[in-house]
CSV table of C-alpha atoms in Angstrom, one decimal:
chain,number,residue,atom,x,y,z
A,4,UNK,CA,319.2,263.8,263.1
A,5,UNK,CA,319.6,267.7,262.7
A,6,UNK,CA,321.1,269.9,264.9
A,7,UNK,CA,319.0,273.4,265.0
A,8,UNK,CA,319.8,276.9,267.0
A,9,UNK,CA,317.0,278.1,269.0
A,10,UNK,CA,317.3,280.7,271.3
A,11,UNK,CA,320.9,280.7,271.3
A,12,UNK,CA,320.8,277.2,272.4
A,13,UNK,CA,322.2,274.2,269.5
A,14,UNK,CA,319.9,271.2,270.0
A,15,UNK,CA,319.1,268.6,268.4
A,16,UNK,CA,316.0,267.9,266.4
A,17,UNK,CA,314.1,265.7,264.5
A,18,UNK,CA,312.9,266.7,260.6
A,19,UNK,CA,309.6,268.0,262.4
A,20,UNK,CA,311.8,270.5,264.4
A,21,UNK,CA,310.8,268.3,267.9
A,22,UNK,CA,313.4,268.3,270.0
A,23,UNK,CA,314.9,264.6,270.3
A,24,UNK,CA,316.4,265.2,273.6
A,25,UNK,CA,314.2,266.6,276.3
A,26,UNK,CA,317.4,267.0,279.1
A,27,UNK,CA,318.2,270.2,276.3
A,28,UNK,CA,315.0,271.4,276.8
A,29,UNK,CA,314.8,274.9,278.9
A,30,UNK,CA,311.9,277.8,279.3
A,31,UNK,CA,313.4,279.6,276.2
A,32,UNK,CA,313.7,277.4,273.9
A,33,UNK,CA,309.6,277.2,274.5
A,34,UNK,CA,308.9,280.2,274.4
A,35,UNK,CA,311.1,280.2,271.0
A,36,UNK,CA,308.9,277.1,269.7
A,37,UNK,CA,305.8,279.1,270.9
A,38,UNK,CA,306.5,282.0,268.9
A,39,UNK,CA,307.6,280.2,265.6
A,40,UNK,CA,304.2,277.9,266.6
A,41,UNK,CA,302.2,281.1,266.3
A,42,UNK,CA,301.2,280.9,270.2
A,43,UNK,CA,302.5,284.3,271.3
A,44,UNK,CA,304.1,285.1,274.7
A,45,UNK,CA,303.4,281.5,277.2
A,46,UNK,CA,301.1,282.5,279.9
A,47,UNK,CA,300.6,280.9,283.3
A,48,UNK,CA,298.1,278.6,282.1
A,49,UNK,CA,300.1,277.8,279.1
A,50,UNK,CA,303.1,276.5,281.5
A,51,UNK,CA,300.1,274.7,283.5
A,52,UNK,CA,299.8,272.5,280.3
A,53,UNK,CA,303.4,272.0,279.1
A,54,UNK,CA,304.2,271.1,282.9
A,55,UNK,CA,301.8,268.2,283.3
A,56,UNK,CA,302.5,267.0,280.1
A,57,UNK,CA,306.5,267.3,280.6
A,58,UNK,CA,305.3,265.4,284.5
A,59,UNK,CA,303.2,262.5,282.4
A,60,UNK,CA,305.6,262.1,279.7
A,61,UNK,CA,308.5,261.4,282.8
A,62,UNK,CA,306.2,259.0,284.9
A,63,UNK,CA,304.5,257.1,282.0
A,64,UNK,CA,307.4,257.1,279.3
A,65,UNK,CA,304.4,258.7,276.8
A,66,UNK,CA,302.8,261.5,275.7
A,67,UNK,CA,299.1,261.9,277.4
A,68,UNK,CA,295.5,262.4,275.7
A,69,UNK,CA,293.4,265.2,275.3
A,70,UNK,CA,291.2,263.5,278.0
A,71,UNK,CA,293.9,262.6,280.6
A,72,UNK,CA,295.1,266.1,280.1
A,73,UNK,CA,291.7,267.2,281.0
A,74,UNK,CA,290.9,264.4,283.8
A,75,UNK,CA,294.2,264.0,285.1
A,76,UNK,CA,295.9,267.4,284.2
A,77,UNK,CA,292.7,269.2,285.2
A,78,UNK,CA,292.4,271.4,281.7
A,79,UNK,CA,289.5,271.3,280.0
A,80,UNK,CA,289.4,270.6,276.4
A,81,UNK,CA,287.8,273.6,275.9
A,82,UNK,CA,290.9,275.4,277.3
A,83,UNK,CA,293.6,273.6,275.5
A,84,UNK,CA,292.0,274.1,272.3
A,85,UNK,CA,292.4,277.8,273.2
A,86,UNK,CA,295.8,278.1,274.8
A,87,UNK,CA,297.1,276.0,271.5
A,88,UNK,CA,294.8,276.5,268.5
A,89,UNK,CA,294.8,273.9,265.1
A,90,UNK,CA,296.5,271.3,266.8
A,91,UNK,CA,296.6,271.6,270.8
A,92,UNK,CA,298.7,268.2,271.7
A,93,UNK,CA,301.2,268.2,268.7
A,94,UNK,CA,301.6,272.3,269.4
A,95,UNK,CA,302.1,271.8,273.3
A,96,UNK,CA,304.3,268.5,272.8
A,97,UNK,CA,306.6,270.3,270.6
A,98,UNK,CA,307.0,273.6,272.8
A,99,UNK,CA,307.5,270.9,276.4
A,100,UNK,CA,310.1,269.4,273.8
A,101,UNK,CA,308.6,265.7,273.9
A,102,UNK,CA,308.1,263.5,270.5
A,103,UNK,CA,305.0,264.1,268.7
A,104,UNK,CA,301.3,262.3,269.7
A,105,UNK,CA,301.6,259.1,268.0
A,106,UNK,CA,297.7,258.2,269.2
A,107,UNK,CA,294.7,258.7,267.3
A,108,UNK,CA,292.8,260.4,270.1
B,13,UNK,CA,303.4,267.4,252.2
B,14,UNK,CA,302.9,270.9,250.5
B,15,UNK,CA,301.1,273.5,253.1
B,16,UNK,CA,298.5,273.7,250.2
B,17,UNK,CA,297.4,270.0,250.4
B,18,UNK,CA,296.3,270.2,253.6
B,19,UNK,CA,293.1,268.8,254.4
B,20,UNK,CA,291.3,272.2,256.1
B,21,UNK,CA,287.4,271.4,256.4
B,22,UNK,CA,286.0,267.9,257.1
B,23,UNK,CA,282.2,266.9,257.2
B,24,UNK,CA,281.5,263.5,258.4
B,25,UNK,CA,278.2,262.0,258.5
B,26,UNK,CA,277.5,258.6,260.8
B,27,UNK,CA,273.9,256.6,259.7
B,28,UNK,CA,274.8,253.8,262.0
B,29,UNK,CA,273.2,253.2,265.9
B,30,UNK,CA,275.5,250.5,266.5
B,31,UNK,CA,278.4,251.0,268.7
B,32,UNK,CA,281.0,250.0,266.1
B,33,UNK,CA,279.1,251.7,263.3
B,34,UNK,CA,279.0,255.3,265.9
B,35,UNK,CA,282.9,255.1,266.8
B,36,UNK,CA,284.4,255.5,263.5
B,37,UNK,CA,283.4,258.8,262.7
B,38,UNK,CA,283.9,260.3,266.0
B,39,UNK,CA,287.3,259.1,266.2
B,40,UNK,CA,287.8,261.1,262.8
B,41,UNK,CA,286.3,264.0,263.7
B,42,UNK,CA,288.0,263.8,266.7
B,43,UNK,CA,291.3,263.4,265.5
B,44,UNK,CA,290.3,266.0,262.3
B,45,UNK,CA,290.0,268.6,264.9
B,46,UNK,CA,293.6,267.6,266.5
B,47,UNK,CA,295.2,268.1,263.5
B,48,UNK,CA,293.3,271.8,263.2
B,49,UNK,CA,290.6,270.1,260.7
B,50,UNK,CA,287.4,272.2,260.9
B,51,UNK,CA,284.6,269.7,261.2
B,52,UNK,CA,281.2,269.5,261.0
B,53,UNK,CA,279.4,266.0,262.0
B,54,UNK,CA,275.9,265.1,260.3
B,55,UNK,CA,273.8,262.7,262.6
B,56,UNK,CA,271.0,260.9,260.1
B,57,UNK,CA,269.2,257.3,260.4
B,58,UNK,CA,270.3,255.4,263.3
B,59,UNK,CA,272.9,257.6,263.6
B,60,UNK,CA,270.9,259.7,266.1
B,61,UNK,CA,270.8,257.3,268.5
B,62,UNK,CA,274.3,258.4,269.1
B,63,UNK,CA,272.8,262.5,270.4
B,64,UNK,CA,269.5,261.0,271.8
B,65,UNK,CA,270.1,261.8,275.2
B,66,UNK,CA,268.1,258.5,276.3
B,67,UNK,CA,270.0,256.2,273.5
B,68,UNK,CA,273.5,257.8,273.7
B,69,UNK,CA,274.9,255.8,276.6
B,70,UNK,CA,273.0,252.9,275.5
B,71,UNK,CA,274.7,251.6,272.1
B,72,UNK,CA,275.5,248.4,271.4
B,73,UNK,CA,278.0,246.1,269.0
B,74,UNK,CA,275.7,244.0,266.3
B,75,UNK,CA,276.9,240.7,266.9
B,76,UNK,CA,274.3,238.8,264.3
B,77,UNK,CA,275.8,238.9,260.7
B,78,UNK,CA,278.9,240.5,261.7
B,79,UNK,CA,281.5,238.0,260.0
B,80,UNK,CA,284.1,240.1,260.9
B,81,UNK,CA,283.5,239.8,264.6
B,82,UNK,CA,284.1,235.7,263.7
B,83,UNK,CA,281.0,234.8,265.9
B,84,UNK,CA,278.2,232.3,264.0
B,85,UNK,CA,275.2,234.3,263.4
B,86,UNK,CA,273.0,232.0,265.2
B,87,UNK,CA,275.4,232.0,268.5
B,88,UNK,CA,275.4,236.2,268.2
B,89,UNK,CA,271.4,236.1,268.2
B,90,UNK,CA,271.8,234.6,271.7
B,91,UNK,CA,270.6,236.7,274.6
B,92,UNK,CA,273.1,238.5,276.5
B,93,UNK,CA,275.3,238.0,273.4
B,94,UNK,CA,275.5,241.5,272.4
B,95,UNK,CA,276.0,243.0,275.9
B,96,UNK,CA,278.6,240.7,276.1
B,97,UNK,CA,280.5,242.2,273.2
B,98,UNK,CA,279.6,245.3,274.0
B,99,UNK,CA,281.1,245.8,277.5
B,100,UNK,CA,284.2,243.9,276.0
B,101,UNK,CA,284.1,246.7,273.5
B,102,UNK,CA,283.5,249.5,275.6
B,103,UNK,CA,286.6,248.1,278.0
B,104,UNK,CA,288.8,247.7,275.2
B,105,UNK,CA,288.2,251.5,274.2
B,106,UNK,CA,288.7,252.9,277.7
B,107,UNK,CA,292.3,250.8,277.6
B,108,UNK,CA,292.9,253.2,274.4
B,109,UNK,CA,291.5,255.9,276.7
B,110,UNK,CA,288.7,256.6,273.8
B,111,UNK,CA,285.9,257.9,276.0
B,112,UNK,CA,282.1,256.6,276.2
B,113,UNK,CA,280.1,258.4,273.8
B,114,UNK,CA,278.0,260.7,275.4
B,115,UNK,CA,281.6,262.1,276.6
B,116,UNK,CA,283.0,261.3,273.6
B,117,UNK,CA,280.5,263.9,271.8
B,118,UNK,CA,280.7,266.4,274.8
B,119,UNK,CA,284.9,266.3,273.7
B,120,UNK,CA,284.1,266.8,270.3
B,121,UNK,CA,282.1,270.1,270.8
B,122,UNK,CA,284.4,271.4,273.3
B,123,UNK,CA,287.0,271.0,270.4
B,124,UNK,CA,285.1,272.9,268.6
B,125,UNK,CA,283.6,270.3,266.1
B,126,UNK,CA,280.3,271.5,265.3
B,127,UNK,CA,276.9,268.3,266.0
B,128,UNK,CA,274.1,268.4,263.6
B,129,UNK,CA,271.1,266.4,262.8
B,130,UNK,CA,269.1,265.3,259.8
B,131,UNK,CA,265.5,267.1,259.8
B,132,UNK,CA,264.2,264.4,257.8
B,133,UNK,CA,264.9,261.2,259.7
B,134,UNK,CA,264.2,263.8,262.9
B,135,UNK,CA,260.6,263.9,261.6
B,136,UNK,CA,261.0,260.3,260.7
B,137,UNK,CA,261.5,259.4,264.3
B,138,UNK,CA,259.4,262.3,265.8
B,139,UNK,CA,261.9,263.5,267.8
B,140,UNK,CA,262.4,267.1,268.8
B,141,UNK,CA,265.2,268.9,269.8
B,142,UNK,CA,265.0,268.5,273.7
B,143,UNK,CA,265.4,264.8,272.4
B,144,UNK,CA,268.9,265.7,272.1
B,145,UNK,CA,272.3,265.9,274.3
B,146,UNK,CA,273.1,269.8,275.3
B,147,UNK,CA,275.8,269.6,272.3
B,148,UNK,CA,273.7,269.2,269.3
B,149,UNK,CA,273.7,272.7,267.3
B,150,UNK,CA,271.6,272.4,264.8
B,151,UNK,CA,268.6,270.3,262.9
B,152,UNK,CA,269.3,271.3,259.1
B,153,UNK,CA,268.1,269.7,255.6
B,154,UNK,CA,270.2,268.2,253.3
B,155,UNK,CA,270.7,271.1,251.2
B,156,UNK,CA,271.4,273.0,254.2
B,157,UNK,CA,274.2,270.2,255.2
B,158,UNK,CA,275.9,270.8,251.6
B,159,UNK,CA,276.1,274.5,252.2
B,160,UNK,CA,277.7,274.0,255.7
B,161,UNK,CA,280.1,271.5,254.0
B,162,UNK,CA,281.0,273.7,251.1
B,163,UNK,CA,284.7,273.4,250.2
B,164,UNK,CA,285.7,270.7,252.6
B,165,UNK,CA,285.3,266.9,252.2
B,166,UNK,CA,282.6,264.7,252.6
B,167,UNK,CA,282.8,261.3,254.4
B,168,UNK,CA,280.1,259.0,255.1
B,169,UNK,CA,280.1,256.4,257.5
């Protein structure tokens, strides 16, 4: 395990960059990730998405679908696709500082 | 992996109007455009079934010469059999949370994977495009396919 600075915070990370543990997560160190991610500045409905799947990660123990993040989370696939381009789950995973999707849908 | 190995274009094509030969390919054009793969999928033979608006909801599992299933031939001929398998199927893929496939299609498009379908097994089956769910966006030829598909991969399922 690797230790990386981000945002003036040290955290530790896996070789992916994904933060390994979420209690060192914070709002900058997201909107660090977003940037480095290529997102831009996170907008309201960008925190919408990163705080349902931060909410699901906590109650279920994993990382949600595309369709329970539109079902349950009330996003639209259309949406996510757009807030996080090439890649929404593995982009918005990495910026809530969970593990990356290990499903194949 | 180098950045330049990336796989960045993906065109899948699905022949098949059974259930498990319809799945496949979704799930890879799916999961293509989750990893940021642009993809384009080619509907042909029974394939269609799977955008036929009447058909779509309606696949089933083959269960007569399908060793793989491990059911006799002559017991998966039985009727009911197929249903059978089927809704066992269909409640095995909603455990995975893998969607029916008329939603399943709809998910596809709104990820921006393009539907198409092949003119000549269109004109085969004299269908016509109101035939088709809302997401289909395009009826093209075979040449046409390779032109949309030019400098991406080609899988055929």
């Amino acid at each position: 395990m690797a230790e990386k600075l981000i945002a003036g915070y040290t955290v530790d990370v896996n070789e992916e960059g994904y933060l390994t543990n979420p209690d060192q997560w914070n709002k900058e160190i997201a909107a660090e990730i977003a940037q480095e991610l290529g997102l831009g500045e996170l907008t309201e409905r960008h925190w919408k998405v990163i705080e349902f799947l931060q909410n699901d990660f906590k109650a279920n123990g994993k990382l949600p679908t595309i369709r329970r993040v539109n079902k349950v989370g009330g996003i639209s696939t259309k949406e996510l696709y757009e807030l996080f381009p090439d890649g929404p789950l593995v982009k918005a995973a990495k910026v809530a500082g969970l593990s990356k999707p290990a499903s194949c849908v | 992996m180098a950045e330049n190995e990336k796989i960045k274009k993906l065109s899948i094509v699905i022949s098949k109007g059974t259930l498990e030969g319809v799945y496949p390919g979704l799930i890879m054009a799916n999961g293509a455009r989750m990893a940021g793969i642009e993809v384009n999928v080619f509907f042909t033979f029974f394939g269609l079934d799977a955008i036929t608006k009447k058909k779509m909801n309606n696949l089933k599992v083959d269960t007569v010469g399908n060793p793989a299933l491990g059911i006799p031939a002559l017991i998966g001929a039985l009727p009911g059999m197929s249903t059978f398998v089927t809704n066992k199927m269909k409640q095995q893929m909603e455990e995975l949370d893998i969607p029916p496939v008329p939603e399943f299609i709809e998910m596809i498009s709104d990820a921006g994977g393009k539907i198409y379908a092949c003119l000549a097994t269109v004109e085969m089956f004299k269908l016509k495009k109101e035939d088709f769910c809302d997401q289909l966006e395009d009826i093209l030829t075979v040449g046409e396919f390779y032109n949309l598909s030019a400098g991406g991969q080609i899988i055929f399922t």
